[in-house]
């Protein structure tokens, strides 16, 4: 299967966008001062762990999508 050039660039951009968004989210989660992510003793809450799992999953999926896009872009570069 061969991806179109447009689709390849979209997937690559989506992978990069996913990393930018979720890195920002993970930083904000770690710095949370509202009491949602950490309790009064400074220990992580269930909210923290669930959202960290979402961020890690999104990093993995964003990387996979970006790699597929990068491979498609490289395939079109040789044409």
Short mmCIF file of C-alpha atoms in Angstrom, two decimals:
data_model
loop_
_atom_site.label_atom_id
_atom_site.label_comp_id
_atom_site.label_asym_id
_atom_site.label_seq_id
_atom_site.Cartn_x
_atom_site.Cartn_y
_atom_site.Cartn_z
CA UNK A 1 0.00 0.00 0.00
CA UNK A 2 1.27 3.44 -0.88
CA UNK A 3 0.09 6.59 0.84
CA UNK A 4 -0.49 9.76 -1.10
CA UNK A 5 1.93 12.61 -0.56
CA UNK A 6 -0.81 14.69 1.06
CA UNK A 7 -1.77 11.90 3.46
CA UNK A 8 1.86 11.27 4.36
CA UNK A 9 2.43 14.91 5.26
CA UNK A 10 -0.81 14.98 7.24
CA UNK A 11 0.23 11.93 9.28
CA UNK A 12 3.68 13.39 9.91
CA UNK A 13 2.17 16.70 11.01
CA UNK A 14 -0.35 14.90 13.21
CA UNK A 15 2.44 12.96 14.93
CA UNK A 16 4.38 16.16 15.61
CA UNK A 17 1.24 17.95 16.81
CA UNK A 18 0.42 15.08 19.15
CA UNK A 19 3.86 15.28 20.75
CA UNK A 20 3.64 19.07 21.20
CA UNK A 21 0.19 18.92 22.78
CA UNK A 22 0.80 15.98 25.10
CA UNK A 23 4.23 17.17 26.28
CA UNK A 24 2.62 20.46 27.27
CA UNK A 25 -0.20 18.56 28.99
CA UNK A 26 2.22 16.30 30.89
CA UNK A 27 4.23 19.32 32.09
CA UNK A 28 1.07 21.05 33.26
CA UNK A 29 -0.11 17.87 34.97
CA UNK A 30 3.19 17.56 36.83
CA UNK A 31 3.06 21.22 37.93
CA UNK A 32 -0.61 21.02 38.98
CA UNK A 33 -1.34 23.16 42.01
CA UNK A 34 -5.11 22.77 42.06
CA UNK A 35 -5.08 19.63 44.16
CA UNK A 36 -6.39 17.33 41.44
CA UNK A 37 -3.14 15.61 40.50
CA UNK A 38 -1.53 15.58 43.93
CA UNK A 39 -3.05 15.35 47.39
CA UNK A 40 -2.09 17.50 50.37
CA UNK A 41 0.85 15.20 51.19
CA UNK A 42 2.19 15.59 47.63
CA UNK A 43 1.34 12.05 46.58
CA UNK A 44 -0.10 11.42 43.09
CA UNK A 45 -3.85 10.86 42.92
CA UNK A 46 -5.88 8.60 40.64
CA UNK A 47 -6.49 11.66 38.45
CA UNK A 48 -2.73 11.96 37.95
CA UNK A 49 -2.25 8.30 37.04
CA UNK A 50 -5.17 8.18 34.62
CA UNK A 51 -4.06 11.31 32.82
CA UNK A 52 -0.44 10.18 32.76
CA UNK A 53 -1.61 6.93 31.12
CA UNK A 54 -3.53 8.96 28.53
CA UNK A 55 -0.45 11.08 27.81
CA UNK A 56 1.85 8.06 27.46
CA UNK A 57 -0.64 6.30 25.19
CA UNK A 58 -0.92 9.41 23.05
CA UNK A 59 2.89 9.69 22.85
CA UNK A 60 3.09 6.12 21.59
CA UNK A 61 0.26 6.52 19.08
CA UNK A 62 1.53 9.93 17.93
CA UNK A 63 4.97 8.43 17.37
CA UNK A 64 3.54 5.50 15.39
CA UNK A 65 1.42 7.80 13.21
CA UNK A 66 4.36 10.16 12.69
CA UNK A 67 6.66 7.30 11.68
CA UNK A 68 4.12 6.07 9.14
CA UNK A 69 3.87 9.60 7.75
CA UNK A 70 7.65 9.98 7.66
CA UNK A 71 8.02 6.72 5.76
CA UNK A 72 5.40 7.91 3.26
CA UNK A 73 7.15 11.27 2.80
CA UNK A 74 10.49 9.52 2.27
CA UNK A 75 8.92 7.17 -0.29
CA UNK A 76 7.69 10.17 -2.29
CA UNK A 77 11.04 11.96 -2.04
CA UNK A 78 12.62 9.33 -4.29
CA UNK A 79 10.17 9.97 -7.11
#
